[in-house]
PDB file of C-alpha atoms in Angstrom:
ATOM      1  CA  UNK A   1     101.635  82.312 103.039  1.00  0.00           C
ATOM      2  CA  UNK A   2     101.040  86.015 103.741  1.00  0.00           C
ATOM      3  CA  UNK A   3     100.452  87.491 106.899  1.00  0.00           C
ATOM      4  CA  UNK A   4      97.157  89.282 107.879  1.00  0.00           C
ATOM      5  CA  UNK A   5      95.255  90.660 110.165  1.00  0.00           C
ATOM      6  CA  UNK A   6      91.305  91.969 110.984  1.00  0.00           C
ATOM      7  CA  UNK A   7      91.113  95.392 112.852  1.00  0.00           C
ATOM      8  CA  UNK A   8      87.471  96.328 113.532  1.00  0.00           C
ATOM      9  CA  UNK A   9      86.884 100.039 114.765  1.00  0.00           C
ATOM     10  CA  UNK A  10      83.727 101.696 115.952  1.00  0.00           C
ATOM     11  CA  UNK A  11      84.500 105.504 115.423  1.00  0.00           C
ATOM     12  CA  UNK A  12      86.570 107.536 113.226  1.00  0.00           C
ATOM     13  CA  UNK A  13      89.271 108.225 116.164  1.00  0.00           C
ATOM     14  CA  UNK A  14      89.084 104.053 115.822  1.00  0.00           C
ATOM     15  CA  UNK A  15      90.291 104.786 112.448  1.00  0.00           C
ATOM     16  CA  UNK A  16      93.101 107.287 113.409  1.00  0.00           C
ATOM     17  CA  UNK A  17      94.102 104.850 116.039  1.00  0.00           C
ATOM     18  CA  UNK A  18      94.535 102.551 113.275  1.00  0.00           C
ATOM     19  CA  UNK A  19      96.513 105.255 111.196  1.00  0.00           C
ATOM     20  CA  UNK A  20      98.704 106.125 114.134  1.00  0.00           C
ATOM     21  CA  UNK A  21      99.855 102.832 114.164  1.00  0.00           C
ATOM     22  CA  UNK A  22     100.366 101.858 111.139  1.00  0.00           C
ATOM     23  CA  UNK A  23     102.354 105.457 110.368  1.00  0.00           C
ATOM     24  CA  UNK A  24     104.817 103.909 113.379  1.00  0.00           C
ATOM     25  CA  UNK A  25     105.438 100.567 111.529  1.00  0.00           C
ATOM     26  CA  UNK A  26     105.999 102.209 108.290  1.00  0.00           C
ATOM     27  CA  UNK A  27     109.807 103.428 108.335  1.00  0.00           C
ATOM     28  CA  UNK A  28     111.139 102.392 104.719  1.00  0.00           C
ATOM     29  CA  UNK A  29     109.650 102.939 101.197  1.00  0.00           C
ATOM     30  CA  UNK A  30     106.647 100.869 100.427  1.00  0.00           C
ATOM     31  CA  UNK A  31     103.619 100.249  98.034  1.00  0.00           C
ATOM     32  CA  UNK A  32     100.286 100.187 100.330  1.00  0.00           C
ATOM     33  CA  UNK A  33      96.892  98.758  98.246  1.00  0.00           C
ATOM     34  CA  UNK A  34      93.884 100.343  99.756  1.00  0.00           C
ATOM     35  CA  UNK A  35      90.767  98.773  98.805  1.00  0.00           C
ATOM     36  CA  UNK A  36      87.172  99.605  99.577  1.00  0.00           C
ATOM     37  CA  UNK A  37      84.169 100.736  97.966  1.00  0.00           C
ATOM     38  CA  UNK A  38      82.963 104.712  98.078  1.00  0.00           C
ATOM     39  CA  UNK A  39      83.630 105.633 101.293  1.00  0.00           C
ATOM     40  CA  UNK A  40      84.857 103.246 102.884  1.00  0.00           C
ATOM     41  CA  UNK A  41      87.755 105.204 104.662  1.00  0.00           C
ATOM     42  CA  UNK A  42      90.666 105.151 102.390  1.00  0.00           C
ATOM     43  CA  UNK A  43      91.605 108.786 102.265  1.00  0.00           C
ATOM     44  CA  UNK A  44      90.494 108.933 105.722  1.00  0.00           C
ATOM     45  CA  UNK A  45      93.322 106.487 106.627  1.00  0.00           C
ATOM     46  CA  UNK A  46      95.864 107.619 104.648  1.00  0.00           C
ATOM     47  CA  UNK A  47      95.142 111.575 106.643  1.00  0.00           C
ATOM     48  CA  UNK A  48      95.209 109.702 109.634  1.00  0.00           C
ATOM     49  CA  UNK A  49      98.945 108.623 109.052  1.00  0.00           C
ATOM     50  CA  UNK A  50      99.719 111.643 107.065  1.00  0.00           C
ATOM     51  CA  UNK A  51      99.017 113.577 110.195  1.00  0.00           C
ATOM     52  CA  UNK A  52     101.333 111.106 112.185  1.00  0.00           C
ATOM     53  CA  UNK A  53     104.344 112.371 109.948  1.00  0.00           C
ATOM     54  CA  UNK A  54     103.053 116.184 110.421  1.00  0.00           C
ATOM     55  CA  UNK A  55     101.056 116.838 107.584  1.00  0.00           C
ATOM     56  CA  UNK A  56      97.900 118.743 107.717  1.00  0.00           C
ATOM     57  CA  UNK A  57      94.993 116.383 107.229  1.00  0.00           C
ATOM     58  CA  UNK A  58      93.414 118.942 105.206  1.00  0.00           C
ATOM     59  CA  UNK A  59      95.891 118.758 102.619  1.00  0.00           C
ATOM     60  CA  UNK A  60      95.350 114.983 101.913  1.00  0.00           C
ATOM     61  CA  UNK A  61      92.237 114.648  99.701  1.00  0.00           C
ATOM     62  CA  UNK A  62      91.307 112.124  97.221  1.00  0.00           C
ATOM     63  CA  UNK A  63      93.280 112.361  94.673  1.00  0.00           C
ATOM     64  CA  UNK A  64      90.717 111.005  91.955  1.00  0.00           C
ATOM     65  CA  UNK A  65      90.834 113.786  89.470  1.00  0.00           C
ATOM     66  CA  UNK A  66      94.698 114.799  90.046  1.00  0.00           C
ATOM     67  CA  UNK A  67      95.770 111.321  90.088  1.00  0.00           C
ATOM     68  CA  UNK A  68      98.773 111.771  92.303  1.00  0.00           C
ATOM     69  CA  UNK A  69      99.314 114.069  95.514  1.00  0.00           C
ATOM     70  CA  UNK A  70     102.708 114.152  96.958  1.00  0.00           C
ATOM     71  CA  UNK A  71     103.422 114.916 100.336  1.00  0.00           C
ATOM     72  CA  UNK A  72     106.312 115.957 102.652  1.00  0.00           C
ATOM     73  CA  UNK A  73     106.169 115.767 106.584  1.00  0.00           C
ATOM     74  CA  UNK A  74     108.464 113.733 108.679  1.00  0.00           C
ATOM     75  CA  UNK A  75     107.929 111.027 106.205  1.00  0.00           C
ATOM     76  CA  UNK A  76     107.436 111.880 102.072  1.00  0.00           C
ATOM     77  CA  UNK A  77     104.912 109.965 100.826  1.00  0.00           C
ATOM     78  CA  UNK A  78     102.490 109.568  97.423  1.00  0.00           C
ATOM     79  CA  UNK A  79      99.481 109.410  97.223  1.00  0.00           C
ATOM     80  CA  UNK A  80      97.728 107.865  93.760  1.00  0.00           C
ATOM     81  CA  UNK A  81      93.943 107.191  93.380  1.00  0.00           C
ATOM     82  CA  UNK A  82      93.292 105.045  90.039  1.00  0.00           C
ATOM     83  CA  UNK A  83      89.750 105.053  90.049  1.00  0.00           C
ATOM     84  CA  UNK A  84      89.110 106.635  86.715  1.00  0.00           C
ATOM     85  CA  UNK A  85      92.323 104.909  84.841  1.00  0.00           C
ATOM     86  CA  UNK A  86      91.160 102.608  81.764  1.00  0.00           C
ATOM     87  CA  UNK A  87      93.689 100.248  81.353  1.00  0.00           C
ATOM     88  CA  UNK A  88      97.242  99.221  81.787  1.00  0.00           C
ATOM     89  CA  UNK A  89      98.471 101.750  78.935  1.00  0.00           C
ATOM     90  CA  UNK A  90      97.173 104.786  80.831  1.00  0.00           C
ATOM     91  CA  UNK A  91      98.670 103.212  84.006  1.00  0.00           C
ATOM     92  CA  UNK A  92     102.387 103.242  82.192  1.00  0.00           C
ATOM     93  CA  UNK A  93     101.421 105.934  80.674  1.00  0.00           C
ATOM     94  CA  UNK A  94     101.489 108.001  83.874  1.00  0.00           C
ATOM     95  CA  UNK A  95     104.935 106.250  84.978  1.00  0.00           C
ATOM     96  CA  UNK A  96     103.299 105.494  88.106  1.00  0.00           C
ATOM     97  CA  UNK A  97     105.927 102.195  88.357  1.00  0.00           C
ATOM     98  CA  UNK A  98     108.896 104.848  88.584  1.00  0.00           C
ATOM     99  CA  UNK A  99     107.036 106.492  91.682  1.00  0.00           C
ATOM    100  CA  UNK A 100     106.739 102.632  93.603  1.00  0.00           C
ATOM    101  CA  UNK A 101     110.516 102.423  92.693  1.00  0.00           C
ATOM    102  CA  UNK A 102     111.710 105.589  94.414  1.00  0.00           C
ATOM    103  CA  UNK A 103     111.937 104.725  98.228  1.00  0.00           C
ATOM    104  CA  UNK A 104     109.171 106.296  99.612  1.00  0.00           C
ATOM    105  CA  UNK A 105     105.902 105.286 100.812  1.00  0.00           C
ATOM    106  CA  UNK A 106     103.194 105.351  98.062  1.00  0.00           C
ATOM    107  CA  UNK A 107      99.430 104.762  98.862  1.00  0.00           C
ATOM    108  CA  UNK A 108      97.250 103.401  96.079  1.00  0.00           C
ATOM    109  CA  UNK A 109      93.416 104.053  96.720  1.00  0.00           C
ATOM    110  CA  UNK A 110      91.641 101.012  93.977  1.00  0.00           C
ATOM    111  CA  UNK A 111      94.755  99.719  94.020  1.00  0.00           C
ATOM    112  CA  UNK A 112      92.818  95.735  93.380  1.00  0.00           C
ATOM    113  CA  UNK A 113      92.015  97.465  90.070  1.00  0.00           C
ATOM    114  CA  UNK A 114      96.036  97.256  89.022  1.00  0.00           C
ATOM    115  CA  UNK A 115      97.835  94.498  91.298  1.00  0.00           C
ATOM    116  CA  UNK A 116      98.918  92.831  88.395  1.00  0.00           C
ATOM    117  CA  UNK A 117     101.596  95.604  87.721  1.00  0.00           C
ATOM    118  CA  UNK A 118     101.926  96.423  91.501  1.00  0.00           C
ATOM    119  CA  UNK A 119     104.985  94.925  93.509  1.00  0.00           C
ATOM    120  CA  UNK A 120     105.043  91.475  94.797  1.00  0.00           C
ATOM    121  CA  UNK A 121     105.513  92.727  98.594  1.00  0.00           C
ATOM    122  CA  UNK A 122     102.955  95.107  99.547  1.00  0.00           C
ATOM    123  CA  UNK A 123     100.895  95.863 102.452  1.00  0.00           C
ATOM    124  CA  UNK A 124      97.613  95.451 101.544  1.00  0.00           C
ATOM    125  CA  UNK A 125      94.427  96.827 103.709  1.00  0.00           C
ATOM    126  CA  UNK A 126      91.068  96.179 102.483  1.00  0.00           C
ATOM    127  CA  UNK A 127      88.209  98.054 104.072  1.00  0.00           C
ATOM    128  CA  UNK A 128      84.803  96.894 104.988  1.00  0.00           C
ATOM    129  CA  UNK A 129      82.175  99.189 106.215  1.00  0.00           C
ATOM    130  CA  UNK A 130      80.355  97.652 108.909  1.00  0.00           C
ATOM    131  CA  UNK A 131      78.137 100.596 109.846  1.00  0.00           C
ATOM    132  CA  UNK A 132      78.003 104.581 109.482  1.00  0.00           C
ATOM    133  CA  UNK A 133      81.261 104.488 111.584  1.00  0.00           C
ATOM    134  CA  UNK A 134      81.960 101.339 111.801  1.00  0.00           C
ATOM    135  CA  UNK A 135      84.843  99.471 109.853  1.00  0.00           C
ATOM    136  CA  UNK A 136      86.717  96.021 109.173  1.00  0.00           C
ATOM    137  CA  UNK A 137      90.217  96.487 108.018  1.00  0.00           C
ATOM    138  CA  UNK A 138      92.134  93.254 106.690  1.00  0.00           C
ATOM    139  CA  UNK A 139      95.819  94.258 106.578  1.00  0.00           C
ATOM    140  CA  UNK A 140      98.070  92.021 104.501  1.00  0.00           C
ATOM    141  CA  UNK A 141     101.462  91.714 104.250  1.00  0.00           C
ATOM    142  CA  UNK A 142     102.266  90.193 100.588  1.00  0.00           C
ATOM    143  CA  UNK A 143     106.167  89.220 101.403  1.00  0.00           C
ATOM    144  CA  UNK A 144     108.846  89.622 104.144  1.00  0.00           C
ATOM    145  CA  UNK A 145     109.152  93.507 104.466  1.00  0.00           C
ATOM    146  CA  UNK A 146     105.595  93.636 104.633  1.00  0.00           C
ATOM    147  CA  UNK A 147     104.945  90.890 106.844  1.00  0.00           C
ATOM    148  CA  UNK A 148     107.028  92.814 109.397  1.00  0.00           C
ATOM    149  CA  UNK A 149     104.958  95.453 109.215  1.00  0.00           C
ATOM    150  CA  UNK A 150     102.004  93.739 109.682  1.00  0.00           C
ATOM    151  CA  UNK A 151     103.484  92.540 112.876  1.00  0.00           C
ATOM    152  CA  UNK A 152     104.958  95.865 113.983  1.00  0.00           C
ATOM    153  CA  UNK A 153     101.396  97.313 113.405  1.00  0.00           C
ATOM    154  CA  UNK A 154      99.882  94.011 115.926  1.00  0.00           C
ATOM    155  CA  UNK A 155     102.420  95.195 118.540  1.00  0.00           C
ATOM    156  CA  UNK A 156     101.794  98.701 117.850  1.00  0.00           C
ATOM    157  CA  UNK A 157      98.107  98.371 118.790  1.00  0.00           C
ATOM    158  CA  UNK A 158      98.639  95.794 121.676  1.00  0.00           C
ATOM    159  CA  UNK A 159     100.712  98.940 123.669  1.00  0.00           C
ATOM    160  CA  UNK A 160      98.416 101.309 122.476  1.00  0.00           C
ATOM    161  CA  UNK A 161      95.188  99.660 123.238  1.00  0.00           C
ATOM    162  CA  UNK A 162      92.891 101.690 121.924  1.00  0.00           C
ATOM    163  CA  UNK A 163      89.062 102.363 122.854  1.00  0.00           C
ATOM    164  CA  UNK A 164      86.574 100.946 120.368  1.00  0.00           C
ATOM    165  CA  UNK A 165      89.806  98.705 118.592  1.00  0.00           C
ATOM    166  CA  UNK A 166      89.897  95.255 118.418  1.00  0.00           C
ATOM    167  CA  UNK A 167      92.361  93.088 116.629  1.00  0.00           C
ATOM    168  CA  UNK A 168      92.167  89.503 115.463  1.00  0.00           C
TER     169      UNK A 168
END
């Protein structure tokens, strides 16, 4: 049975409140699914923990028509957004699986559009929009390393209790 949580936020510093703590849970190599529609927040999350590890927010755009972004702070991480890959083929094509293999921490933006060849233990966050500003994030942990996570990033928030965060 996996682990999950819901984190609802009101604002975008709800959001990097979110990122802050999940960038302090995250402290090996792992795949992380975002999934959301159109601006839901995904790249916004994934600058919010960027930023955590010291790099510039700015630099951390979606990667839709370069496919991959890597990035070096504190922490190296990918960053991959498959939105306009076909099919499996072009997915292998772009030897994507030797990038989840390498250690390091590799975001997926429409990730649900490829779990099939993504790794069994993954922390998964899907991404409702509630309202302009407004967002339900259900974070998953897929398997033990993951699972941990998802209970590092539970403490994480219970010290930091953050204005306009609540977790369920």
């Amino acid at each position: 049975m996996a682990k999950s949580i819901l984190v609802s936020v009101d604002s975008e510093s709800g959001t990097e409140d979110l990122g802050r703590s999940i960038a302090q849970s995250l402290n090996t190599g792992i795949v992380i699914a975002l999934i959301g529609t159109l601006g839901a927040g995904k790249t916004k999350l994934v600058q919010a923990i960027g930023s955590c590890w010291d790099v510039d927010q700015r630099e951390i755009v979606s990667p839709t028509f370069m496919l991959c972004t890597n990035h070096h702070g504190q922490r190296e991480f990918h960053h991959i957004d498959v939105y306009r890959l076909v099919d499996d083929d072009h997915w292998l094509e772009l030897e994507f699986d030797e990038l989840i293999d390498d250690g390091k921490m590799v975001f997926i933006e429409w990730a649900d559009k490829f779990e099939h060849l993504l790794p069994n233990d993954l922390l998964k966050i899907t991404i409702d929009v509630l309202s302009e500003h407004g967002r339900r994030f259900t974070i998953e942990g897929t398997g033990s390393k993951s699972e941990t996570i998802v209970g590092t990033i539970v403490t994480n928030l219970t010290e930091m209790q953050p204005a306009g965060v609540s977790v369920a």
